[in-house]
């Protein structure tokens, strides 16, 4: 006879934001020193001192130590994230290191530069290359793409599920799924009905960037500007997606629900979603 | 018996295959696919079987090694999502998984707090369940598999 005594079965503890499904941190780069030749005209040194600390700075300047997270959604593409502590304005640095092609895409996001909205993040994406062992530097770059336009993906972050609708080359929309990954209807809760009702009145739409790393591997950069204008704060969300395996990893840089600074990494699993109804609607937020 | 679960895991289109960790280069050179399960824990999957490697202790467990049994999962009903449209609903018993009406004999052991090993089918099936993050990693007939675990209402 099976034991019928009630006992505690597995239940996930509380993780920061959307980080429940974040994969284990990656230590493959420990001990490596990379020379990043960015198209802002400077060369930078990124040295992974140990599993927790890296040093970073311009080649011709003193390097500083920062605590970092490294994740990878693909065998030889790395997502490195850290906050440049002690810098004003507050600056988050994120690098997508594509070791197969020796290319890099950097996102330096600053907060505190908008006089009206001091919590508005301002991402600054810079392309570049990683100097190879033979001293050469590739001339090709990762680039902006329209590959994802018209597609939508339902992402599961554990404590949060959301549909990213890649509505144009410059914008994205958000919605909530009516069904889960295998077609079962999402329970019709009051919160769900309220979100649907609001969505019928206006779209949630924000500026976004789409960058192709290689086949099936993309960056999606989402900046919560509308949220910031309406609620006084919004975050910069930077995703590195592997659409061959429907994983993503990423980071949120900005402020949490309590208004405190946040900079954390996360991960998710996805499935394509039919958002044709939402895609067909005109924007309620941007003239174009 | 375990063939149906292994078959389902292997037949998925665009599976959530975990990336290959390159942190154990010697194992990779020997042909094993290293899957990182925690910061210092790896599952090595290959045609000649699987090994769980605890890098913190420097020890390994294989299909033939003894493992203290655990009943921490007994009675748990969970969904293993291993591809965008593929979910395996499993009910964990003391020494078996109930899957699609079949009883698959397995052994279940605790590797460390929040990390469990489930193995069966004469070494062809292995699952490492991370019950903190609700992720899983595994091997099915020598191929790496993985995904996320969805908790289900236990009374359903």
Tab-separated table of C-alpha atoms in Angstrom:
chain	number	residue	atom	x	y	z
A	1	UNK	CA	0.000	0.000	0.000
A	2	UNK	CA	1.258	3.492	-0.819
A	3	UNK	CA	1.985	5.822	2.061
A	4	UNK	CA	-0.951	8.237	2.266
A	5	UNK	CA	0.464	10.419	5.048
A	6	UNK	CA	0.474	14.089	4.004
A	7	UNK	CA	4.019	15.309	3.644
A	8	UNK	CA	5.848	18.247	2.178
A	9	UNK	CA	6.340	17.736	-1.536
A	10	UNK	CA	8.756	19.788	-3.608
A	11	UNK	CA	7.881	23.453	-3.894
A	12	UNK	CA	10.217	26.083	-5.341
A	13	UNK	CA	11.549	28.732	-2.961
A	14	UNK	CA	11.227	32.407	-3.886
A	15	UNK	CA	13.744	33.618	-6.457
A	16	UNK	CA	14.438	37.200	-7.483
A	17	UNK	CA	12.089	38.422	-10.212
A	18	UNK	CA	12.052	36.113	-13.231
A	19	UNK	CA	15.119	34.127	-12.203
A	20	UNK	CA	13.642	30.787	-11.158
A	21	UNK	CA	14.537	28.963	-14.383
A	22	UNK	CA	17.964	30.535	-14.670
A	23	UNK	CA	20.483	27.828	-15.597
A	24	UNK	CA	23.589	27.255	-13.458
A	25	UNK	CA	26.234	29.943	-13.786
A	26	UNK	CA	28.953	29.175	-16.305
A	27	UNK	CA	32.635	29.236	-15.312
A	28	UNK	CA	34.154	28.298	-18.649
A	29	UNK	CA	35.747	31.688	-19.171
A	30	UNK	CA	37.590	31.736	-15.840
A	31	UNK	CA	41.248	32.554	-16.432
A	32	UNK	CA	40.633	33.957	-19.908
A	33	UNK	CA	41.582	37.472	-20.927
A	34	UNK	CA	39.701	38.894	-23.900
A	35	UNK	CA	40.564	41.971	-25.905
A	36	UNK	CA	37.351	43.576	-27.067
A	37	UNK	CA	37.635	45.970	-30.005
A	38	UNK	CA	34.399	47.920	-29.801
A	39	UNK	CA	33.099	50.263	-32.450
A	40	UNK	CA	33.014	53.181	-30.001
A	41	UNK	CA	36.665	53.466	-30.982
A	42	UNK	CA	38.176	51.984	-27.838
A	43	UNK	CA	39.719	48.654	-27.000
A	44	UNK	CA	38.788	47.022	-23.718
A	45	UNK	CA	40.214	44.215	-21.634
A	46	UNK	CA	37.861	41.729	-20.013
A	47	UNK	CA	39.605	39.308	-17.659
A	48	UNK	CA	37.708	36.585	-15.814
A	49	UNK	CA	39.705	36.481	-12.611
A	50	UNK	CA	37.673	33.747	-10.924
A	51	UNK	CA	34.132	32.398	-10.748
A	52	UNK	CA	32.746	35.582	-9.227
A	53	UNK	CA	35.003	38.476	-10.139
A	54	UNK	CA	36.201	39.896	-13.437
A	55	UNK	CA	38.264	42.939	-14.239
A	56	UNK	CA	37.218	45.305	-16.974
A	57	UNK	CA	38.400	48.572	-18.414
A	58	UNK	CA	39.827	50.343	-21.417
A	59	UNK	CA	43.177	48.957	-22.543
A	60	UNK	CA	44.864	52.279	-21.775
A	61	UNK	CA	43.263	52.755	-18.377
A	62	UNK	CA	43.219	51.071	-15.003
A	63	UNK	CA	40.967	47.988	-14.871
A	64	UNK	CA	38.466	47.634	-12.076
A	65	UNK	CA	36.999	44.556	-10.424
A	66	UNK	CA	33.304	43.717	-10.711
A	67	UNK	CA	31.109	40.827	-9.548
A	68	UNK	CA	29.612	39.113	-12.599
A	69	UNK	CA	27.255	36.392	-13.816
A	70	UNK	CA	28.025	34.351	-16.901
A	71	UNK	CA	25.365	32.233	-18.601
A	72	UNK	CA	25.197	30.503	-21.923
A	73	UNK	CA	22.153	29.538	-23.946
A	74	UNK	CA	24.319	27.960	-26.631
A	75	UNK	CA	27.510	25.941	-26.559
A	76	UNK	CA	29.959	28.736	-27.455
A	77	UNK	CA	27.996	31.966	-26.968
A	78	UNK	CA	28.288	33.572	-23.549
A	79	UNK	CA	26.173	36.150	-21.769
A	80	UNK	CA	28.202	38.155	-19.255
A	81	UNK	CA	26.555	40.677	-16.976
A	82	UNK	CA	27.779	43.008	-14.262
A	83	UNK	CA	27.114	46.406	-12.795
A	84	UNK	CA	29.971	48.894	-12.975
A	85	UNK	CA	29.748	49.712	-9.305
A	86	UNK	CA	31.014	53.088	-8.183
A	87	UNK	CA	30.313	54.714	-11.532
A	88	UNK	CA	28.013	57.712	-11.994
A	89	UNK	CA	25.548	57.518	-13.647
A	90	UNK	CA	24.666	53.992	-12.577
A	91	UNK	CA	25.859	51.713	-15.399
A	92	UNK	CA	25.110	48.101	-16.241
A	93	UNK	CA	27.449	46.290	-18.620
A	94	UNK	CA	26.328	43.243	-20.560
A	95	UNK	CA	28.329	41.407	-23.199
A	96	UNK	CA	27.297	38.742	-25.645
A	97	UNK	CA	30.540	36.963	-26.433
A	98	UNK	CA	30.308	34.942	-29.611
A	99	UNK	CA	33.426	32.788	-29.457
A	100	UNK	CA	32.650	30.972	-32.703
A	101	UNK	CA	32.911	34.135	-34.802
A	102	UNK	CA	35.061	36.158	-32.366
A	103	UNK	CA	32.405	38.864	-32.190
A	104	UNK	CA	30.928	40.807	-29.315
A	105	UNK	CA	27.829	42.900	-28.772
A	106	UNK	CA	27.880	45.123	-25.702
A	107	UNK	CA	25.062	46.897	-23.933
A	108	UNK	CA	26.024	49.693	-21.550
A	109	UNK	CA	22.801	50.796	-19.923
A	110	UNK	CA	22.790	53.928	-17.789
A	111	UNK	CA	20.190	55.103	-15.304
A	112	UNK	CA	19.960	58.629	-13.934
A	113	UNK	CA	20.553	60.528	-17.152
A	114	UNK	CA	16.974	61.600	-17.849
A	115	UNK	CA	16.127	64.749	-15.858
A	116	UNK	CA	12.380	64.134	-15.918
A	117	UNK	CA	12.483	60.377	-15.398
A	118	UNK	CA	15.545	59.641	-13.253
A	119	UNK	CA	14.782	55.902	-13.269
A	120	UNK	CA	14.550	55.686	-17.059
A	121	UNK	CA	17.168	53.265	-18.403
A	122	UNK	CA	19.087	54.291	-21.498
A	123	UNK	CA	20.664	51.335	-23.302
A	124	UNK	CA	23.652	51.935	-25.532
A	125	UNK	CA	24.422	49.006	-27.789
A	126	UNK	CA	27.888	48.778	-29.301
A	127	UNK	CA	29.064	46.137	-31.723
A	128	UNK	CA	32.599	44.907	-31.980
A	129	UNK	CA	34.982	42.008	-32.287
A	130	UNK	CA	37.232	39.917	-30.077
A	131	UNK	CA	40.904	39.908	-31.015
A	132	UNK	CA	41.877	36.384	-32.074
A	133	UNK	CA	44.953	34.521	-30.840
A	134	UNK	CA	46.748	35.299	-34.110
A	135	UNK	CA	46.213	39.023	-33.488
A	136	UNK	CA	43.607	39.553	-36.179
A	137	UNK	CA	40.255	41.208	-35.570
A	138	UNK	CA	37.195	40.231	-37.624
A	139	UNK	CA	35.628	43.027	-39.629
A	140	UNK	CA	32.114	41.570	-39.789
A	141	UNK	CA	29.645	42.421	-37.001
A	142	UNK	CA	26.479	41.114	-35.393
A	143	UNK	CA	23.647	43.150	-36.875
A	144	UNK	CA	20.101	44.392	-36.477
A	145	UNK	CA	17.569	42.057	-38.044
A	146	UNK	CA	13.953	41.831	-39.129
A	147	UNK	CA	13.960	38.018	-38.815
A	148	UNK	CA	11.682	38.042	-35.786
A	149	UNK	CA	9.125	40.594	-36.978
A	150	UNK	CA	5.628	39.143	-36.887
A	151	UNK	CA	6.590	36.316	-34.545
A	152	UNK	CA	5.661	35.837	-30.913
A	153	UNK	CA	7.037	33.564	-28.224
A	154	UNK	CA	5.387	32.438	-25.017
A	155	UNK	CA	8.150	32.387	-22.402
A	156	UNK	CA	8.027	30.499	-19.116
A	157	UNK	CA	10.210	32.010	-16.396
A	158	UNK	CA	8.845	29.841	-13.585
A	159	UNK	CA	7.031	32.422	-11.533
A	160	UNK	CA	6.052	34.396	-14.615
A	161	UNK	CA	4.771	33.507	-18.068
A	162	UNK	CA	4.575	36.171	-20.743
A	163	UNK	CA	4.231	36.414	-24.508
A	164	UNK	CA	6.744	38.641	-26.268
A	165	UNK	CA	5.264	39.813	-29.533
A	166	UNK	CA	7.943	41.024	-31.925
A	167	UNK	CA	5.681	43.485	-33.674
A	168	UNK	CA	8.137	45.509	-35.759
A	169	UNK	CA	11.839	46.160	-36.159
A	170	UNK	CA	11.651	48.910	-33.526
A	171	UNK	CA	8.905	47.856	-31.123
A	172	UNK	CA	7.554	44.896	-29.169
A	173	UNK	CA	4.207	44.154	-27.578
A	174	UNK	CA	3.321	42.049	-24.568
A	175	UNK	CA	0.371	39.849	-23.904
A	176	UNK	CA	-0.576	36.920	-21.727
A	177	UNK	CA	-1.234	33.490	-23.154
A	178	UNK	CA	-4.701	31.996	-23.259
A	179	UNK	CA	-3.264	28.496	-23.316
A	180	UNK	CA	-0.205	26.756	-21.960
A	181	UNK	CA	2.423	25.042	-24.097
A	182	UNK	CA	0.284	22.004	-24.828
A	183	UNK	CA	-2.944	23.828	-25.533
A	184	UNK	CA	-4.603	23.663	-22.122
A	185	UNK	CA	-6.568	26.773	-21.244
A	186	UNK	CA	-5.042	29.032	-18.591
A	187	UNK	CA	-7.389	29.190	-15.562
A	188	UNK	CA	-9.733	32.151	-15.925
A	189	UNK	CA	-8.808	34.131	-12.821
A	190	UNK	CA	-9.899	37.662	-11.930
A	191	UNK	CA	-6.364	38.918	-12.578
A	192	UNK	CA	-6.356	37.256	-15.990
A	193	UNK	CA	-9.707	38.857	-16.920
A	194	UNK	CA	-8.512	42.265	-15.747
A	195	UNK	CA	-5.356	42.043	-17.834
A	196	UNK	CA	-7.390	41.001	-20.872
A	197	UNK	CA	-9.801	43.881	-20.334
A	198	UNK	CA	-6.956	46.383	-20.173
A	199	UNK	CA	-5.341	44.862	-23.238
A	200	UNK	CA	-8.535	45.354	-25.244
A	201	UNK	CA	-8.451	49.083	-24.448
A	202	UNK	CA	-4.798	49.696	-25.202
A	203	UNK	CA	-1.764	47.777	-26.267
A	204	UNK	CA	1.266	47.441	-24.102
A	205	UNK	CA	4.008	48.400	-26.490
A	206	UNK	CA	7.591	49.495	-25.940
A	207	UNK	CA	10.710	50.200	-28.012
A	208	UNK	CA	12.888	47.176	-28.729
A	209	UNK	CA	15.926	46.097	-30.706
A	210	UNK	CA	16.558	42.801	-32.461
A	211	UNK	CA	20.072	41.654	-33.219
A	212	UNK	CA	21.153	38.508	-35.001
A	213	UNK	CA	24.165	36.705	-33.533
A	214	UNK	CA	23.989	33.692	-35.839
A	215	UNK	CA	21.392	31.242	-37.130
A	216	UNK	CA	18.750	30.823	-34.436
A	217	UNK	CA	20.591	32.988	-31.886
A	218	UNK	CA	19.208	36.482	-31.323
A	219	UNK	CA	19.349	39.379	-28.914
A	220	UNK	CA	16.115	41.084	-27.948
A	221	UNK	CA	16.627	44.385	-26.146
A	222	UNK	CA	13.489	45.703	-24.444
A	223	UNK	CA	13.366	49.091	-22.784
A	224	UNK	CA	10.413	49.856	-20.537
A	225	UNK	CA	10.020	53.529	-21.454
A	226	UNK	CA	6.243	53.661	-21.433
A	227	UNK	CA	6.252	51.978	-18.020
A	228	UNK	CA	8.772	54.533	-16.833
A	229	UNK	CA	6.744	57.489	-18.094
A	230	UNK	CA	3.581	56.142	-16.485
A	231	UNK	CA	4.850	54.592	-13.263
A	232	UNK	CA	8.106	56.430	-12.719
A	233	UNK	CA	10.266	53.373	-13.284
A	234	UNK	CA	10.943	50.783	-15.901
A	235	UNK	CA	13.783	48.413	-16.594
A	236	UNK	CA	16.063	47.530	-19.435
A	237	UNK	CA	15.614	43.854	-20.275
A	238	UNK	CA	18.271	42.259	-22.405
A	239	UNK	CA	17.596	38.750	-23.706
A	240	UNK	CA	19.850	36.318	-25.542
A	241	UNK	CA	17.620	33.748	-27.194
A	242	UNK	CA	18.457	30.362	-28.643
A	243	UNK	CA	15.497	29.625	-30.913
A	244	UNK	CA	17.006	26.308	-31.989
A	245	UNK	CA	16.396	25.015	-28.468
A	246	UNK	CA	13.794	27.583	-27.354
A	247	UNK	CA	15.800	28.779	-24.357
A	248	UNK	CA	16.676	32.275	-23.369
A	249	UNK	CA	18.887	33.881	-20.778
A	250	UNK	CA	18.979	37.548	-19.921
A	251	UNK	CA	19.134	40.221	-17.318
A	252	UNK	CA	16.979	42.981	-15.869
A	253	UNK	CA	18.703	46.253	-15.041
A	254	UNK	CA	16.799	48.964	-13.265
A	255	UNK	CA	14.660	48.894	-10.152
A	256	UNK	CA	12.547	46.242	-8.475
A	257	UNK	CA	8.938	46.496	-7.300
A	258	UNK	CA	10.038	48.217	-4.121
A	259	UNK	CA	11.929	50.859	-6.080
A	260	UNK	CA	15.346	49.501	-5.119
A	261	UNK	CA	18.146	49.003	-7.665
A	262	UNK	CA	18.152	45.608	-9.345
A	263	UNK	CA	20.460	43.859	-11.750
A	264	UNK	CA	19.870	40.122	-11.957
A	265	UNK	CA	20.058	37.359	-14.535
A	266	UNK	CA	17.350	34.931	-15.549
A	267	UNK	CA	16.423	32.162	-17.955
A	268	UNK	CA	13.325	30.761	-19.632
A	269	UNK	CA	11.864	28.173	-21.968
A	270	UNK	CA	9.671	29.185	-24.871
A	271	UNK	CA	7.204	28.166	-27.508
A	272	UNK	CA	6.007	30.036	-30.571
A	273	UNK	CA	2.616	31.645	-30.079
A	274	UNK	CA	-0.061	32.780	-32.492
A	275	UNK	CA	-0.408	36.494	-31.771
A	276	UNK	CA	-1.917	37.420	-35.145
A	277	UNK	CA	-4.894	39.124	-33.465
A	278	UNK	CA	-2.616	41.400	-31.455
A	279	UNK	CA	-0.280	41.997	-34.381
A	280	UNK	CA	-3.184	43.139	-36.556
A	281	UNK	CA	-4.112	45.966	-34.230
A	282	UNK	CA	-2.876	49.526	-34.660
A	283	UNK	CA	-0.600	50.901	-32.031
A	284	UNK	CA	-2.321	52.863	-29.285
A	285	UNK	CA	0.965	54.293	-28.028
A	286	UNK	CA	3.141	55.321	-30.965
A	287	UNK	CA	2.397	57.196	-34.186
A	288	UNK	CA	3.812	55.381	-37.167
B	1	UNK	CA	8.364	-0.372	-19.993
B	2	UNK	CA	10.696	2.586	-19.642
B	3	UNK	CA	10.895	2.626	-23.392
B	4	UNK	CA	7.816	4.763	-23.776
B	5	UNK	CA	9.234	7.585	-21.642
B	6	UNK	CA	12.647	7.314	-23.304
B	7	UNK	CA	10.917	7.234	-26.691
B	8	UNK	CA	8.923	10.353	-25.879
B	9	UNK	CA	12.031	12.173	-24.673
B	10	UNK	CA	13.952	11.270	-27.810
B	11	UNK	CA	11.210	11.893	-30.345
B	12	UNK	CA	10.609	15.533	-29.446
B	13	UNK	CA	11.021	18.164	-32.125
B	14	UNK	CA	13.212	21.120	-31.078
B	15	UNK	CA	13.834	19.684	-27.578
B	16	UNK	CA	15.079	21.911	-24.747
B	17	UNK	CA	18.413	20.091	-24.861
B	18	UNK	CA	20.674	21.590	-22.216
B	19	UNK	CA	23.814	23.202	-23.596
B	20	UNK	CA	27.069	21.290	-23.385
B	21	UNK	CA	29.300	22.401	-20.562
B	22	UNK	CA	32.940	22.757	-21.551
B	23	UNK	CA	34.126	22.881	-17.951
B	24	UNK	CA	35.221	19.237	-17.960
B	25	UNK	CA	37.398	19.101	-21.076
B	26	UNK	CA	38.802	15.632	-20.342
B	27	UNK	CA	35.312	14.139	-20.155
B	28	UNK	CA	34.341	15.956	-23.333
B	29	UNK	CA	37.429	14.560	-25.085
B	30	UNK	CA	36.338	11.057	-24.032
B	31	UNK	CA	33.071	11.630	-25.837
B	32	UNK	CA	30.771	12.399	-22.912
B	33	UNK	CA	28.256	15.224	-23.171
B	34	UNK	CA	28.597	17.212	-19.944
B	35	UNK	CA	25.442	18.861	-18.644
B	36	UNK	CA	25.812	21.357	-15.846
B	37	UNK	CA	23.127	20.755	-13.214
B	38	UNK	CA	24.390	23.104	-10.513
B	39	UNK	CA	27.449	25.313	-10.224
B	40	UNK	CA	29.565	22.316	-9.139
B	41	UNK	CA	27.533	19.329	-10.338
B	42	UNK	CA	27.507	17.710	-13.745
B	43	UNK	CA	25.717	14.873	-15.479
B	44	UNK	CA	27.896	13.135	-18.052
B	45	UNK	CA	25.896	11.391	-20.727
B	46	UNK	CA	27.276	9.078	-23.373
B	47	UNK	CA	26.652	5.896	-25.279
B	48	UNK	CA	28.433	3.911	-22.565
B	49	UNK	CA	26.106	5.151	-19.829
B	50	UNK	CA	25.908	8.114	-17.497
B	51	UNK	CA	27.842	9.489	-14.540
B	52	UNK	CA	26.893	12.148	-12.057
B	53	UNK	CA	29.997	14.107	-11.102
B	54	UNK	CA	30.041	16.134	-7.890
B	55	UNK	CA	32.872	18.583	-8.496
B	56	UNK	CA	32.687	19.911	-4.939
B	57	UNK	CA	33.442	16.463	-3.504
B	58	UNK	CA	35.399	15.150	-6.471
B	59	UNK	CA	33.220	12.031	-6.466
B	60	UNK	CA	31.072	10.352	-9.086
B	61	UNK	CA	28.031	8.094	-9.155
B	62	UNK	CA	27.205	5.701	-11.976
B	63	UNK	CA	24.199	3.522	-12.701
B	64	UNK	CA	25.765	0.588	-10.864
B	65	UNK	CA	26.816	2.488	-7.729
B	66	UNK	CA	24.771	2.271	-4.544
B	67	UNK	CA	22.793	5.363	-3.653
B	68	UNK	CA	20.861	5.813	-0.413
B	69	UNK	CA	17.186	5.792	-1.409
B	70	UNK	CA	15.042	8.836	-0.800
B	71	UNK	CA	11.284	9.035	-0.462
B	72	UNK	CA	11.239	12.838	-0.635
B	73	UNK	CA	9.562	12.686	-4.045
B	74	UNK	CA	7.116	9.911	-3.187
B	75	UNK	CA	3.617	11.044	-4.078
B	76	UNK	CA	4.821	13.970	-6.178
B	77	UNK	CA	2.951	14.606	-9.391
B	78	UNK	CA	4.992	16.759	-11.726
B	79	UNK	CA	5.100	17.781	-15.340
B	80	UNK	CA	8.427	17.453	-17.089
B	81	UNK	CA	8.446	19.881	-20.009
B	82	UNK	CA	11.219	18.769	-22.360
B	83	UNK	CA	10.234	20.481	-25.641
B	84	UNK	CA	7.899	23.334	-26.572
B	85	UNK	CA	4.878	21.079	-27.005
B	86	UNK	CA	5.982	18.037	-25.046
B	87	UNK	CA	5.154	17.485	-21.411
B	88	UNK	CA	5.489	14.188	-19.551
B	89	UNK	CA	3.193	13.941	-16.553
B	90	UNK	CA	4.944	11.768	-13.996
B	91	UNK	CA	3.832	10.548	-10.599
B	92	UNK	CA	6.719	9.576	-8.374
B	93	UNK	CA	6.369	6.499	-6.215
B	94	UNK	CA	8.939	5.073	-3.821
B	95	UNK	CA	10.611	2.907	-6.453
B	96	UNK	CA	8.800	3.754	-9.673
B	97	UNK	CA	7.441	6.486	-11.921
B	98	UNK	CA	3.882	6.267	-13.160
B	99	UNK	CA	3.861	7.540	-16.724
B	100	UNK	CA	0.979	7.206	-19.198
B	101	UNK	CA	-0.514	4.326	-17.266
B	102	UNK	CA	2.762	2.448	-17.015
B	103	UNK	CA	4.830	1.776	-13.932
B	104	UNK	CA	8.503	2.344	-14.674
B	105	UNK	CA	10.755	0.800	-12.012
B	106	UNK	CA	13.402	3.324	-10.973
B	107	UNK	CA	15.603	4.089	-8.025
B	108	UNK	CA	15.386	7.528	-6.501
B	109	UNK	CA	18.138	8.996	-4.380
B	110	UNK	CA	19.046	12.349	-2.902
B	111	UNK	CA	22.324	13.727	-4.240
B	112	UNK	CA	22.278	16.835	-2.061
B	113	UNK	CA	19.533	19.101	-0.687
B	114	UNK	CA	17.198	19.959	-3.537
B	115	UNK	CA	18.866	17.647	-6.051
B	116	UNK	CA	17.566	14.149	-6.759
B	117	UNK	CA	18.649	11.360	-9.047
B	118	UNK	CA	16.139	9.079	-10.742
B	119	UNK	CA	17.500	6.185	-12.786
B	120	UNK	CA	16.121	3.108	-14.433
B	121	UNK	CA	15.870	1.078	-17.612
B	122	UNK	CA	19.223	-0.585	-16.933
B	123	UNK	CA	21.077	2.704	-17.075
B	124	UNK	CA	19.335	3.997	-20.181
B	125	UNK	CA	17.239	6.538	-18.295
B	126	UNK	CA	18.559	9.087	-15.833
B	127	UNK	CA	16.946	12.270	-14.550
B	128	UNK	CA	18.487	14.836	-12.221
B	129	UNK	CA	15.704	16.842	-10.633
B	130	UNK	CA	16.513	20.248	-9.191
B	131	UNK	CA	13.607	20.824	-6.839
B	132	UNK	CA	14.776	24.339	-5.947
B	133	UNK	CA	14.772	25.809	-9.434
B	134	UNK	CA	12.331	23.215	-10.791
B	135	UNK	CA	14.618	22.314	-13.655
B	136	UNK	CA	15.647	18.846	-14.774
B	137	UNK	CA	18.532	17.389	-16.695
B	138	UNK	CA	18.854	13.868	-17.952
B	139	UNK	CA	19.933	11.230	-20.352
B	140	UNK	CA	17.751	9.004	-22.501
B	141	UNK	CA	19.541	6.150	-24.204
B	142	UNK	CA	22.770	8.167	-24.257
B	143	UNK	CA	21.258	11.439	-25.461
B	144	UNK	CA	21.102	14.543	-23.243
B	145	UNK	CA	17.634	15.812	-22.363
B	146	UNK	CA	16.354	18.523	-20.074
B	147	UNK	CA	13.781	21.172	-19.420
B	148	UNK	CA	11.661	22.565	-16.669
B	149	UNK	CA	9.360	21.024	-14.099
B	150	UNK	CA	5.903	22.343	-13.583
B	151	UNK	CA	4.432	21.694	-10.191
B	152	UNK	CA	0.915	20.360	-10.306
B	153	UNK	CA	-1.834	20.537	-7.732
B	154	UNK	CA	-1.133	17.432	-5.677
B	155	UNK	CA	-4.781	16.622	-5.097
B	156	UNK	CA	-5.650	16.503	-8.774
